[in-house]
Amino acid sequence: MKSWIATTVFFCCLSSSFGQHLSEQLSEVPKLEDVQVFPNPTTEIFFLKNGEIVDTYKIIDMNGKVVQQGYHNAQIITVLELESGFYLLELKAGDKTRSIRIQKR
């Protein structure tokens, strides 16, 4: 009879003994490239979903000027004070960076 113990990426322990098969679908570690920004375009608020925790964000206009920045921990970015137009939303998580084109109406 085989016995085993494993630790998942979320530090949960799984074990099996007496030759039983134990299966559990393990979630992948969230990735920055999986972040979804919605609604896009928006008039006031962007929501971030399905990705790793974002440490900081910057909103950059089409001239390359940073027009808003902050720490992101609530999964919501308010853009009420921005003028209508296209921007780049730059998300940073650890040493990774991702830019997403957004539109404020």
JSON list of N, CA and C in Angstrom, two decimals, residues 6-13 26-29:
[
{"chain": "A", "resi": 6, "resn": "ALA", "atom": "N", "xyz": [1.10, 15.61, 0.21]},
{"chain": "A", "resi": 6, "resn": "ALA", "atom": "CA", "xyz": [1.54, 16.68, -0.69]},
{"chain": "A", "resi": 6, "resn": "ALA", "atom": "C", "xyz": [1.06, 18.01, -0.14]},
{"chain": "A", "resi": 7, "resn": "THR", "atom": "N", "xyz": [1.77, 19.04, -0.50]},
{"chain": "A", "resi": 7, "resn": "THR", "atom": "CA", "xyz": [1.37, 20.39, -0.12]},
{"chain": "A", "resi": 7, "resn": "THR", "atom": "C", "xyz": [1.07, 21.16, -1.39]},
{"chain": "A", "resi": 8, "resn": "THR", "atom": "N", "xyz": [-0.10, 21.80, -1.44]},
{"chain": "A", "resi": 8, "resn": "THR", "atom": "CA", "xyz": [-0.49, 22.56, -2.62]},
{"chain": "A", "resi": 8, "resn": "THR", "atom": "C", "xyz": [0.20, 23.91, -2.60]},
{"chain": "A", "resi": 9, "resn": "VAL", "atom": "N", "xyz": [0.02, 24.65, -3.70]},
{"chain": "A", "resi": 9, "resn": "VAL", "atom": "CA", "xyz": [0.61, 25.98, -3.77]},
{"chain": "A", "resi": 9, "resn": "VAL", "atom": "C", "xyz": [0.00, 26.93, -2.74]},
{"chain": "A", "resi": 10, "resn": "PHE", "atom": "N", "xyz": [-1.15, 26.58, -2.21]},
{"chain": "A", "resi": 10, "resn": "PHE", "atom": "CA", "xyz": [-1.80, 27.39, -1.19]},
{"chain": "A", "resi": 10, "resn": "PHE", "atom": "C", "xyz": [-1.60, 26.80, 0.19]},
{"chain": "A", "resi": 11, "resn": "PHE", "atom": "N", "xyz": [-0.60, 25.90, 0.33]},
{"chain": "A", "resi": 11, "resn": "PHE", "atom": "CA", "xyz": [-0.19, 25.30, 1.58]},
{"chain": "A", "resi": 11, "resn": "PHE", "atom": "C", "xyz": [-1.29, 24.47, 2.26]},
{"chain": "A", "resi": 12, "resn": "CYS", "atom": "N", "xyz": [-2.13, 23.85, 1.45]},
{"chain": "A", "resi": 12, "resn": "CYS", "atom": "CA", "xyz": [-3.11, 22.90, 1.98]},
{"chain": "A", "resi": 12, "resn": "CYS", "atom": "C", "xyz": [-2.50, 21.52, 1.86]},
{"chain": "A", "resi": 13, "resn": "CYS", "atom": "N", "xyz": [-2.69, 20.71, 2.85]},
{"chain": "A", "resi": 13, "resn": "CYS", "atom": "CA", "xyz": [-2.12, 19.37, 2.80]},
{"chain": "A", "resi": 13, "resn": "CYS", "atom": "C", "xyz": [-3.14, 18.39, 2.25]},
{"chain": "A", "resi": 26, "resn": "LEU", "atom": "N", "xyz": [-6.64, 21.61, -8.31]},
{"chain": "A", "resi": 26, "resn": "LEU", "atom": "CA", "xyz": [-5.86, 22.67, -7.70]},
{"chain": "A", "resi": 26, "resn": "LEU", "atom": "C", "xyz": [-5.94, 23.92, -8.56]},
{"chain": "A", "resi": 27, "resn": "SER", "atom": "N", "xyz": [-6.18, 25.01, -7.93]},
{"chain": "A", "resi": 27, "resn": "SER", "atom": "CA", "xyz": [-6.22, 26.28, -8.64]},
{"chain": "A", "resi": 27, "resn": "SER", "atom": "C", "xyz": [-4.81, 26.69, -9.01]},
{"chain": "A", "resi": 28, "resn": "GLU", "atom": "N", "xyz": [-4.69, 27.27, -10.17]},
{"chain": "A", "resi": 28, "resn": "GLU", "atom": "CA", "xyz": [-3.39, 27.81, -10.56]},
{"chain": "A", "resi": 28, "resn": "GLU", "atom": "C", "xyz": [-3.14, 29.08, -9.77]},
{"chain": "A", "resi": 29, "resn": "VAL", "atom": "N", "xyz": [-1.90, 29.39, -9.60]},
{"chain": "A", "resi": 29, "resn": "VAL", "atom": "CA", "xyz": [-1.54, 30.65, -8.96]},
{"chain": "A", "resi": 29, "resn": "VAL", "atom": "C", "xyz": [-2.00, 31.77, -9.89]}
]
